[in-house]
XYZ file of C-alpha atoms in Angstrom:
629
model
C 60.162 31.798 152.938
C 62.675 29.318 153.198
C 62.739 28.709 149.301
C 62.883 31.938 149.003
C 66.099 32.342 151.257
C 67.882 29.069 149.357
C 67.364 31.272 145.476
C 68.494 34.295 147.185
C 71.948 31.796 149.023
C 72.288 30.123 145.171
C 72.087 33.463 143.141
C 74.790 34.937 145.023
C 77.183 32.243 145.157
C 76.759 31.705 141.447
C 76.392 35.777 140.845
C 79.624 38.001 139.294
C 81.768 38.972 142.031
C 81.672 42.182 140.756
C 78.470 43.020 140.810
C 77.514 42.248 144.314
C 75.954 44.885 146.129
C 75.819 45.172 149.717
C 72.122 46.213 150.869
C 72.141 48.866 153.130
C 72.796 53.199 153.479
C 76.064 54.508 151.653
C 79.146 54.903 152.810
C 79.221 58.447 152.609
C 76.789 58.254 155.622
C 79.524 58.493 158.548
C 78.946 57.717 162.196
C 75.708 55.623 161.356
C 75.043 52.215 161.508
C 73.838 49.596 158.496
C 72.667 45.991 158.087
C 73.874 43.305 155.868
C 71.862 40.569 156.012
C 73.874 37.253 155.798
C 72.048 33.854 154.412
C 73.158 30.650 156.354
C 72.243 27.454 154.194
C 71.933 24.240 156.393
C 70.805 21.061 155.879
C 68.507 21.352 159.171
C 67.647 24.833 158.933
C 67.939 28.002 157.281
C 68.695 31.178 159.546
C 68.412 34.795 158.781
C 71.018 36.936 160.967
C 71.305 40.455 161.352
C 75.041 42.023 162.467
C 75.497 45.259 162.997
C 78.978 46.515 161.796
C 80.983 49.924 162.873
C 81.853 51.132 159.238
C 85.494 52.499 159.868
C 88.066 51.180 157.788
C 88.168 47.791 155.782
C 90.238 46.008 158.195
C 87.742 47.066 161.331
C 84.315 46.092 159.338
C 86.076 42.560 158.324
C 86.966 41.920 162.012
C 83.689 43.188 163.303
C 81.868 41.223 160.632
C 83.493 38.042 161.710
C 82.762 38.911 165.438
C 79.038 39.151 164.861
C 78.417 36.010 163.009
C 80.586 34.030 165.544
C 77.712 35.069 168.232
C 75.202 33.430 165.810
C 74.396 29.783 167.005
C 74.957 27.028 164.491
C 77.733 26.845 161.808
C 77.896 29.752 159.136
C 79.093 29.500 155.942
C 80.522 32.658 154.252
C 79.382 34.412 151.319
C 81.568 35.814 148.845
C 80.748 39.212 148.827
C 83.352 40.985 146.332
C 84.055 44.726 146.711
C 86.827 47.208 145.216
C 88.823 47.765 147.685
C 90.061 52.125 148.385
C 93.545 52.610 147.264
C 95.565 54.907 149.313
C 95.176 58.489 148.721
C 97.528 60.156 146.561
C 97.994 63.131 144.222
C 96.413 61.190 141.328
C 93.246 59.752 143.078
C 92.455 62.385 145.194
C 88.886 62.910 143.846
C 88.490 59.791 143.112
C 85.316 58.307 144.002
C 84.345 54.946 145.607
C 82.896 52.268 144.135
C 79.242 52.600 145.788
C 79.311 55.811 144.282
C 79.630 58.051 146.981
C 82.021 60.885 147.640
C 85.792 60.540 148.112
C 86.642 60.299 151.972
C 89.762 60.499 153.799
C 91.034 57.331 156.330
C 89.611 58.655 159.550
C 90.117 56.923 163.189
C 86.892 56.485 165.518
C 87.055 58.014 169.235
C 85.803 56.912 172.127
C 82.551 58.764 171.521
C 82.126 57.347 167.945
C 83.178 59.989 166.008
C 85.680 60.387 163.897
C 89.219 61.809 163.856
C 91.285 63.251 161.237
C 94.511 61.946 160.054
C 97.469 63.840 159.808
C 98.221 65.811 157.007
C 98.801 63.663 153.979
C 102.198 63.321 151.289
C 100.640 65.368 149.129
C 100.043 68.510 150.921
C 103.967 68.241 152.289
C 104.573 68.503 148.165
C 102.031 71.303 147.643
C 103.814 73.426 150.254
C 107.574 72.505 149.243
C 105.946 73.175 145.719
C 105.533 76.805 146.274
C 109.332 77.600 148.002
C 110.975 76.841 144.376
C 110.752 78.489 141.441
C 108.697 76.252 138.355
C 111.196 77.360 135.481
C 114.625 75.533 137.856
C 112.997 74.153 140.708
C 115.746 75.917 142.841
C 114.750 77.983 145.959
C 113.772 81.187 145.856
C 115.833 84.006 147.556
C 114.971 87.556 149.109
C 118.127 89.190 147.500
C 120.139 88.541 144.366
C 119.866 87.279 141.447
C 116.879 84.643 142.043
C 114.720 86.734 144.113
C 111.321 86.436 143.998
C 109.139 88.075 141.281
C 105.664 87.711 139.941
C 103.890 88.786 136.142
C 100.969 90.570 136.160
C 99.093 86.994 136.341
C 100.208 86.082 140.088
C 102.154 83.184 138.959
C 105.740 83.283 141.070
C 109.081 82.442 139.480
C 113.222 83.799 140.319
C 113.815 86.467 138.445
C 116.817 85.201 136.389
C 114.966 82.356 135.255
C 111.689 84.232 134.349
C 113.890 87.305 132.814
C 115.581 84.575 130.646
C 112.175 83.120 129.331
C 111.090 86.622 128.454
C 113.732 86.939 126.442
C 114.046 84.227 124.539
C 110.225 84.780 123.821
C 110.499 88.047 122.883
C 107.187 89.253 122.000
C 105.303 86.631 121.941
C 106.360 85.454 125.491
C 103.690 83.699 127.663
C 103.742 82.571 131.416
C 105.129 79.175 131.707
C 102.100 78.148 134.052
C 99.240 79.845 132.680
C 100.107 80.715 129.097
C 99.175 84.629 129.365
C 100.816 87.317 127.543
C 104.007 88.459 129.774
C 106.814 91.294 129.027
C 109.785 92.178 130.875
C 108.085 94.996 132.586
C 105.455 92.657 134.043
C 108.653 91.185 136.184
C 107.821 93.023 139.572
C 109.745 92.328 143.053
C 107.638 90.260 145.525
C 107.825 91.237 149.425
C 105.491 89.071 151.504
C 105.333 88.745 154.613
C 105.323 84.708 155.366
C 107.443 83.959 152.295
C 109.654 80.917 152.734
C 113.043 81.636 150.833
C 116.836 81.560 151.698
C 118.363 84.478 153.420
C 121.606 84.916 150.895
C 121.829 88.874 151.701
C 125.106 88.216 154.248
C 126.237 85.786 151.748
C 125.612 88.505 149.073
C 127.224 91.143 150.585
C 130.305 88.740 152.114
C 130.714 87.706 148.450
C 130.744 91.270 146.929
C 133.516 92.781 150.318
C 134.964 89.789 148.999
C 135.930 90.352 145.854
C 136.305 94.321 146.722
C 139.288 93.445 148.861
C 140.788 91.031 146.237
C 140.771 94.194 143.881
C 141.986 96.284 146.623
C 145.019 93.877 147.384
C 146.006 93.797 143.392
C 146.006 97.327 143.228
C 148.468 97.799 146.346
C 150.613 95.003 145.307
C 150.737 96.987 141.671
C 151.411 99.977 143.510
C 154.010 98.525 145.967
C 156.338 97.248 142.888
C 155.900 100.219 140.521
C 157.274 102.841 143.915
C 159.828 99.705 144.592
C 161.225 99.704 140.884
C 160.863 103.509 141.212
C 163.136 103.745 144.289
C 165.607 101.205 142.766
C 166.046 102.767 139.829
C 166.850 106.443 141.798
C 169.388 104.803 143.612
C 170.778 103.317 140.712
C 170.910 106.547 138.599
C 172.834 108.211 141.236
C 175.471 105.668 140.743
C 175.400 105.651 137.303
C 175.861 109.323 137.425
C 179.122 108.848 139.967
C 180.528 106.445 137.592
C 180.312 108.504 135.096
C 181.876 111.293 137.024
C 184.840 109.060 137.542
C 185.094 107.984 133.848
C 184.884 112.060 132.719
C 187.816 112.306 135.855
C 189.999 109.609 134.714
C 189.307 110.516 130.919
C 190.620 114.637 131.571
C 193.803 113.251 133.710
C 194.676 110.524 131.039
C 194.252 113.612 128.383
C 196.571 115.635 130.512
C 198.961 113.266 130.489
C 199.339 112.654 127.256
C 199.471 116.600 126.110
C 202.271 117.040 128.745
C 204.597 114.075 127.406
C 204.293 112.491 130.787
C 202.406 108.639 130.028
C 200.722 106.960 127.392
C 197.267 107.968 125.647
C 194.156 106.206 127.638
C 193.843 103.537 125.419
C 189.830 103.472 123.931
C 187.719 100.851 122.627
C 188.354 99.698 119.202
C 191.230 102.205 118.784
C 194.014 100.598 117.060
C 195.418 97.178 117.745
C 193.544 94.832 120.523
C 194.256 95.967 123.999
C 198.157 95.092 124.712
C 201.230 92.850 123.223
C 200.922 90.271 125.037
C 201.354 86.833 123.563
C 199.266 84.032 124.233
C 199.136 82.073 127.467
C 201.266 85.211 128.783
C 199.931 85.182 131.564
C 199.888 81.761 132.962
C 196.757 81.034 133.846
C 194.566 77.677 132.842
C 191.022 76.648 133.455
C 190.356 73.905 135.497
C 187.265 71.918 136.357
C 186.166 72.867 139.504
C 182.736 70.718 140.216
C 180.090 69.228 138.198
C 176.669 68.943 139.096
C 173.575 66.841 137.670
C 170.587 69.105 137.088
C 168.230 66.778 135.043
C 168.752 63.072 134.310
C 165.953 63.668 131.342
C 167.873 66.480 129.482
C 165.732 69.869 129.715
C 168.677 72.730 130.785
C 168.983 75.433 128.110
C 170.173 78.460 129.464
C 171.894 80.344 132.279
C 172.140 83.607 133.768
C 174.258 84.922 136.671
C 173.590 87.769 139.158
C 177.096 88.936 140.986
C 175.181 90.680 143.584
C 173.118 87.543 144.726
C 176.396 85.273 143.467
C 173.025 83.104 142.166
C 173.275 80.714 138.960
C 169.718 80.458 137.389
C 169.310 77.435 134.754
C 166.239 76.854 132.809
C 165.138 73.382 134.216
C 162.022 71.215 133.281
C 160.362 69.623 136.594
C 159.884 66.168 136.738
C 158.471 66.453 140.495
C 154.650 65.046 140.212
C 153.582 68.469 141.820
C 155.586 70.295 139.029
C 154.255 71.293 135.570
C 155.573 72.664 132.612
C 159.488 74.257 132.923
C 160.785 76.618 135.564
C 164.400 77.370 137.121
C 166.780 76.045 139.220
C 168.689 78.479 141.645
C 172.184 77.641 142.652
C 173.973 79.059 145.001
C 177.711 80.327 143.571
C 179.042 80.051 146.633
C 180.387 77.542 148.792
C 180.715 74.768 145.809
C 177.796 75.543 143.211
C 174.806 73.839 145.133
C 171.430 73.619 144.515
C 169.196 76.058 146.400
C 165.629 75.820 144.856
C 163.112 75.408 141.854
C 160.613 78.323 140.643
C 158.316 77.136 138.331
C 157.120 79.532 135.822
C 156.226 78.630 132.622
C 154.068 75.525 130.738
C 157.019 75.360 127.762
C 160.839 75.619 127.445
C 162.444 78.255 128.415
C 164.590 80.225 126.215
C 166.274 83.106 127.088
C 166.877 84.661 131.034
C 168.420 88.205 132.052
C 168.694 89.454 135.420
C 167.397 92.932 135.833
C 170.529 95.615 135.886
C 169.271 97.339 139.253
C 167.108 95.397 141.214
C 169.190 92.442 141.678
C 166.157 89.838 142.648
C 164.382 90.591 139.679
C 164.744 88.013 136.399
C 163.117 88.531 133.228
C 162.026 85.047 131.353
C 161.117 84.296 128.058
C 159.297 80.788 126.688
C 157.933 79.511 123.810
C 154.565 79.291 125.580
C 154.044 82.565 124.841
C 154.751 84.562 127.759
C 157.294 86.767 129.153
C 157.159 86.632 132.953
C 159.036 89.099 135.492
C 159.868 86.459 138.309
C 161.416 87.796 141.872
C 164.362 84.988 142.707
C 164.049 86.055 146.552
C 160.239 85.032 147.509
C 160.308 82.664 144.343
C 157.103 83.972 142.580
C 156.090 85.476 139.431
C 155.906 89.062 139.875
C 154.295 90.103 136.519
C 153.218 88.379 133.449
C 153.273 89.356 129.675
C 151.432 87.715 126.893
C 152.905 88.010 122.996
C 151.008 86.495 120.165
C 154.309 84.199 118.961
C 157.277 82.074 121.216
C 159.275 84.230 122.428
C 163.225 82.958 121.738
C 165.484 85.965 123.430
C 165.354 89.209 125.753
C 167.434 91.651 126.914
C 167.077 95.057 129.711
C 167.293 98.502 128.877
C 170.278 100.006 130.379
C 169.470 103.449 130.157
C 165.956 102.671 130.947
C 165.493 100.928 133.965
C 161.686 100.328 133.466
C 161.862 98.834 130.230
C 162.706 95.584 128.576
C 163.228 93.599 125.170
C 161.820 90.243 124.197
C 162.680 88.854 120.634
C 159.788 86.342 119.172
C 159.908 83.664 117.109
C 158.466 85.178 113.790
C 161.452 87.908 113.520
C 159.269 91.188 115.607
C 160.905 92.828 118.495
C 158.686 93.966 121.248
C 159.596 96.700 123.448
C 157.568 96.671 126.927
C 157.758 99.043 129.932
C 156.951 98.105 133.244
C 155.252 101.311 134.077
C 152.278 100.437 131.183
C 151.519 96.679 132.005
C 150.145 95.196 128.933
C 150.686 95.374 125.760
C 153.779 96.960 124.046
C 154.906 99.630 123.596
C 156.417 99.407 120.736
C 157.162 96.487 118.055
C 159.484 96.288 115.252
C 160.038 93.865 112.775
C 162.545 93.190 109.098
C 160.950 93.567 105.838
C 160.442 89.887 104.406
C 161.517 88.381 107.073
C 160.394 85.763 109.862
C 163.459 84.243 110.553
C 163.771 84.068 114.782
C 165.792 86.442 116.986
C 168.446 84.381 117.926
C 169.902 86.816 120.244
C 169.102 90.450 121.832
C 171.900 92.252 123.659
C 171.978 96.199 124.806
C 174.934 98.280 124.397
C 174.343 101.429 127.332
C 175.465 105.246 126.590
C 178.734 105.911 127.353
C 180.185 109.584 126.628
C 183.952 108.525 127.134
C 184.559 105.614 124.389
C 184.999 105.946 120.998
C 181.943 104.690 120.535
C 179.418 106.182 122.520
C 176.254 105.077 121.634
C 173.918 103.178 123.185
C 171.215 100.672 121.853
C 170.260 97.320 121.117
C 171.727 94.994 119.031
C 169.184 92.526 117.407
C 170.366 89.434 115.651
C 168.206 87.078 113.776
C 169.546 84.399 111.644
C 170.148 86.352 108.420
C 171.082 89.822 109.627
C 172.355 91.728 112.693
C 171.053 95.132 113.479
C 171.936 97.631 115.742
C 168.951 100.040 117.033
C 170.453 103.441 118.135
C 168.941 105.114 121.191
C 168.040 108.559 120.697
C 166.014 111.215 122.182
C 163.138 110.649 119.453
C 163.198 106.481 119.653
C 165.528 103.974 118.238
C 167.089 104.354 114.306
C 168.022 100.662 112.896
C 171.219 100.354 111.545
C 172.211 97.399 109.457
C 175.585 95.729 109.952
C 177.765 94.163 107.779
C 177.979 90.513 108.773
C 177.246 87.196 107.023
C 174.671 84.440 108.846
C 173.350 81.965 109.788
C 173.608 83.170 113.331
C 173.616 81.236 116.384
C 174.234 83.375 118.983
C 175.451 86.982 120.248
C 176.994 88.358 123.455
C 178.797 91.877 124.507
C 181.912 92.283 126.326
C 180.933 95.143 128.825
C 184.581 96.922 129.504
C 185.590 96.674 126.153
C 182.396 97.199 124.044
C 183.081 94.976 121.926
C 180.445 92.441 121.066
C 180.999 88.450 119.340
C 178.636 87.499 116.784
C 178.948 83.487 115.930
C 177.850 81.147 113.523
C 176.872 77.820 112.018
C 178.682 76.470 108.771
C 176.093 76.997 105.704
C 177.181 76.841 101.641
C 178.972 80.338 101.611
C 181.182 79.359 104.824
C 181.462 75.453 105.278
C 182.805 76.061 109.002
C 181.536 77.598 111.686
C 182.771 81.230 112.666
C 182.997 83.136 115.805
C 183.664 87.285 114.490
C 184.760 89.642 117.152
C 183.580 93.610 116.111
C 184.200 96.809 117.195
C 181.122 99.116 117.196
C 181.585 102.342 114.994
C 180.547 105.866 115.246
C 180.789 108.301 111.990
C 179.284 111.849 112.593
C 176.941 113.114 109.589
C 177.502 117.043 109.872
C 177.806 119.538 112.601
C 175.310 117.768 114.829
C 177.319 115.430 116.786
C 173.935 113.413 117.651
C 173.574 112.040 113.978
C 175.618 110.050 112.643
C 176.033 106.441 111.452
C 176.546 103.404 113.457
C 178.493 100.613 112.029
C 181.178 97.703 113.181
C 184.296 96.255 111.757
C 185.820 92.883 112.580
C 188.399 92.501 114.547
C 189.331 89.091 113.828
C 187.292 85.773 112.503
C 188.155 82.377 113.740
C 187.537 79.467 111.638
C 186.208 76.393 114.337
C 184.660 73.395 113.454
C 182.344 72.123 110.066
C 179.601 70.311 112.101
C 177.160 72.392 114.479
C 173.531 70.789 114.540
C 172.439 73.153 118.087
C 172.154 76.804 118.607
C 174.777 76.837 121.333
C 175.980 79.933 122.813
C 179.446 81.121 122.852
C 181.079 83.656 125.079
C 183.680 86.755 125.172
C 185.242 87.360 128.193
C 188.225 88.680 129.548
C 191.580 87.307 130.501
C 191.611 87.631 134.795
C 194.587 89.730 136.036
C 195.301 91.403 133.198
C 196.533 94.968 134.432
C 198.230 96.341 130.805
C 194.552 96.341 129.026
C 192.203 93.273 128.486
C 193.414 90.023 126.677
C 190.063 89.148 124.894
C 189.211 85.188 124.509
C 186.259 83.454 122.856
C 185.145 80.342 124.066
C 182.841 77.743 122.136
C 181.993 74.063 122.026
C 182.943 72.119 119.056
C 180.280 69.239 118.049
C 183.173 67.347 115.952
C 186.017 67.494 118.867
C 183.844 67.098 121.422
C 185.583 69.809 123.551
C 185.165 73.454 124.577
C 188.395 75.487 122.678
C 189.423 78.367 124.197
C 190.939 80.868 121.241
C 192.900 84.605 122.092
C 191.337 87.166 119.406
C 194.652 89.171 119.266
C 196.323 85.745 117.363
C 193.412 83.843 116.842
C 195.597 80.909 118.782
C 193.743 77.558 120.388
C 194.700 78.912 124.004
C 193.641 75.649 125.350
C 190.812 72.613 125.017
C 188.598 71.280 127.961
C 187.225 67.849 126.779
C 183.546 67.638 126.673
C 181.333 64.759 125.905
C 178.274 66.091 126.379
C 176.864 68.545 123.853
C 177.553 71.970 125.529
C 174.398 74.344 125.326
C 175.488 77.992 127.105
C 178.735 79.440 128.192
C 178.841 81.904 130.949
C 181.595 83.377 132.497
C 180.818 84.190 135.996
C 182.648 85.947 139.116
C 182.495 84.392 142.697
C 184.303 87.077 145.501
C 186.809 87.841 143.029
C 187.484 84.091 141.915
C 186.734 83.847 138.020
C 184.966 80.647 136.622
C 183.338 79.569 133.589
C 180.192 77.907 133.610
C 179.231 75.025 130.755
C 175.875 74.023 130.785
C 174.759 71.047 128.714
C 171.486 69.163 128.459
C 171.873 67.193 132.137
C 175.183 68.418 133.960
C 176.678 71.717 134.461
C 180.184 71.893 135.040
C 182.005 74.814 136.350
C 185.980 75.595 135.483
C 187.771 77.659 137.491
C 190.860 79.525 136.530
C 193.922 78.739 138.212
């Protein structure tokens, strides 16, 4: 027996660890007990002990294993039994079996009694029930509303309806389930409503969203509404004061034709009716312009134009921000009164400005042009852009409608004229455009319908930098007529009480200096029917200025202040080569007087402050503002 025992201690000391087997029942048997018999070699004696173990865990049989043999008397030695140790459970192992070959068996605790108690519920059954709140095509949650609400196919399998819809389609035909790989079509999709289902509540989101964007559409409409009855109401007012003044100009017409028949005063003298408006020679009347103020706009150099509302006494200026919460180019208000001072910056548009025009009734209203693109109708009161228009070329001039209040004129830079009206936002209304030409309107200026002149037509005129044309206003739509002046153009502008309009230009190989020609518009009747006729111009005079002019600068035509025995016209203009502004009289084509300038002068603007007359220069950085004294 004792041999026996020492073969049995030597085989499994020298045996493969892995093939030990522990003698005994399985492990699958639960709550029973088992023997492991455990050989003690000595030198005295050999010993066969028997220790009953609790099988629990690993850790528990070790500890109990080690308990029992210390109650043995004598020394033991230990025997190396080697086993394969259970790996926790997880989603891959799951029916994995044990090494003795019995069943898989969850970690269990023993009770009091000796039985067993269940763990808690493991990792992977957390994941099996977060598994079924998302859909399997996004792994987003499901909802009960919307657009990833819950659906099924005719198979069972669950998915959000966007995503499953999408699959379906891009399958087409031959579209499967993503899970199970059966046939599926769109009308398999069908709406899921269980009872338990675990998905977010997005219906009060839903329907926030949707009242949402209801009210934003309600608000645009109103605010559309608000300014088409506000322009509406402006431009009744208006047209009862047009309708006064013209009253007062038939009045003063029929008493100034009375006298004249009776022998008693002069004829009423008329636009472009004989010699210019008086006999007064130059510098008759003693007045000089003086600078008044200058003021720094931009130390970078981004001004380009000006415009000037009476009503508001507000200077606008085309400005480029340099601000870091500034983009792009907008304008700079100045307040006329109380020393030209800055009052505010609108930004409006991502390029250069080019052209401004304050609207002829509603006061606060501006119409801007840029080579972005855009023409933008911006309110100079609450400093925001009221309405926006977009062209398909930079846009390089505009102009109002006088005898329209609701429309407007922007000139592009490919040569087309673009007539919009603010009753019809969007596109325009109408478009015109030269034959063979894509030379840039330089300048748009409207001429309004007045009965009492000798020319009493109204339109626009439209200069590019080849060609001036007038478009006549009539009841059917506007008739071009071409008029007879020589480019390259730089720049046009109207004298209102007069009606006389200045058309100037560069020097080019024909003329080698720059000109600055002051017209009379011209009516001929074709017929009996006084409403066709022909519209023309003559000059009145031509003045020769200097033979360098790199910029498109503007020049002006204004009016002599306090001049009672008709107007004395004047032109004023910058000159590149003298570096001064010349002021010329157009009855004598005389140098009336010369403002030194430095800086290359951009825009000339003659402006009214409470009855004080200035003229405003605007160059790249500084305006300055001359004053007539």
């Amino acid at each position: 027996m004792a041999s026996d025992i020492d073969e049995l201690a030597v085989s499994l000391v020298t045996a493969d660890p892995d093939e030990v087997q522990v003698a005994g029942p399985s492990l699958e048997q639960r709550n029973q007990r088992a023997s492991v018999i455990v050989v003690q070699p000595s030198s005295n004696e050999n010993r066969v002990g028997t220790v009953e173990l609790e099988i629990t865990n690993e850790a528990q049989t070790d500890q109990d294993s080690h308990d029992s043999l210390a109650e043995s008397s004598g020394p033991l030695s230990p025997i190396l039994i080697r086993g394969r140790r259970r790996r926790p459970r997880d989603e891959d192992n799951d029916d994995e079996e044990t090494e003795d070959g019995g069943p898989p068996s969850r970690k269990s605790k023993s009770d009091s009694a000796g039985g067993f108690i269940p763990e808690k519920e493991d990792k992977s059954a957390v994941d099996d029930e977060e598994d079924g709140q998302v859909c399997p095509v996004c792994f987003d949650v499901w909802s009960n509303s919307g657009s990833h609400r819950v659906v099924s196919l005719k198979c069972g399998h669950l998915f959000g309806q966007a995503c499953i819809e999408r699959w379906v389609h891009s399958g087409g035909k031959g579209a499967r389930c993503p899970q199970c790989n059966e046939s599926a079509q769109k009308k398999d999709i069908r709406p899921i409503y269980v009872r338990n289902l675990k998905a977010i509540d997005t219906t009060e989101r839903d329907r926030a969203l949707a009242a949402l964007e209801q009210e934003k559409e309600n608000r645009r409409r109103l605010e559309l509404e608000y300014h088409k009855l506000q322009i509406q109401t402006t431009a009744k007012e208006q047209d009862i004061l047009r309708l006064q003044q013209e009253l007062q100009q038939c009045r003063a017409a029929l008493s100034g034709a009375c006298l004249a028949a009776s022998g008693q005063g002069a004829e009423l003298p008329l636009a472009g009716a004989g010699p210019l408006f008086g006999s007064q020679p130059p510098g008759i009347l003693g007045r000089r312009l003086v600078l008044d103020s200058t003021l720094e706009l931009c130390k970078e150099g981004q001004c380009r134009v000006m415009s000037y509302s009476e009503h508001l006494t507000l200077l606008v200026v085309s400005y480029a921000g340099t601000n870091s919460h500034l983009t792009g180019t907008g304008i700079k208000k100045i307040n006329a009164l109380g020393g030209f001072r800055p009052v505010g910056y609108i930004a409006v548009h991502r390029k250069p400005i080019r052209d401004m025009a304050f609207h002829l009734e509603q006061n606060d209203l501006l119409l801007t042009v840029s080579l972005d693109k855009t023409a933008k109708l911006v309110n100079v009161h609450s400093d925001i852009s009221v309405t926006s228009y977009q062209c398909d070329a930079p846009l390089w001039s505009c102009a109002w409608n006088a005898d329209n209040k609701y429309q407007f004129f922007v000139g592009t830079g490919t040569g087309k004229v673009l007539l919009y009206d603010m009753r019809k936002p969007g596109d325009a209304v109408e478009c015109w455009s030269e034959p063979n030409s894509m030379s840039p309107v330089t300048g748009l200026a409207y001429l309004p319908f007045s009965p009492v002149t000798t020319f009493p037509r109204g339109g626009l005129f439209v200069q590019r930098l080849q060609s001036c044309v007038f478009h006549e206003s009539r009841t059917d739509g506007f008739v071009p007529h071409t008029l007879p002046l020589d480019g390259s153009f730089t720049s046009f502008c109207i004298e209102p009480e007069t009606r006389h309009f200045l058309a100037s230009s560069r020097p080019s190989n024909a003329h080698p200096q720059a000109r600055h020609t002051v017209c009379a518009p011209s009516w001929t009747p074709l017929g009996s029917d006084s409403s066709n006729g022909l519209c023309s111009s003559h000059a009145i005079t031509t003045i020769q200025a200097g033979t360098q002019q790199k910029l498109l600068s503007r020049s002006c035509l204004l009016t002599a202040p306090g001049s009672t025995e008709g107007k004395q016209l004047m032109v004023a203009a910058h000159q590149e080569a003298a570096q001064c502004i010349s002021l010329w009289d157009v009855n004598s084509s005389a140098v009336l007087q010369k403002l030194p300038c430095s800086d290359p002068v951009l825009d000339l603007l003659p402006i009214r402050v409470n009855g004080v007359h200035f003229v405003a220069a605007l160059s790249e950085k500084n305006a300055r503002f001359y004053k007539w004294t």
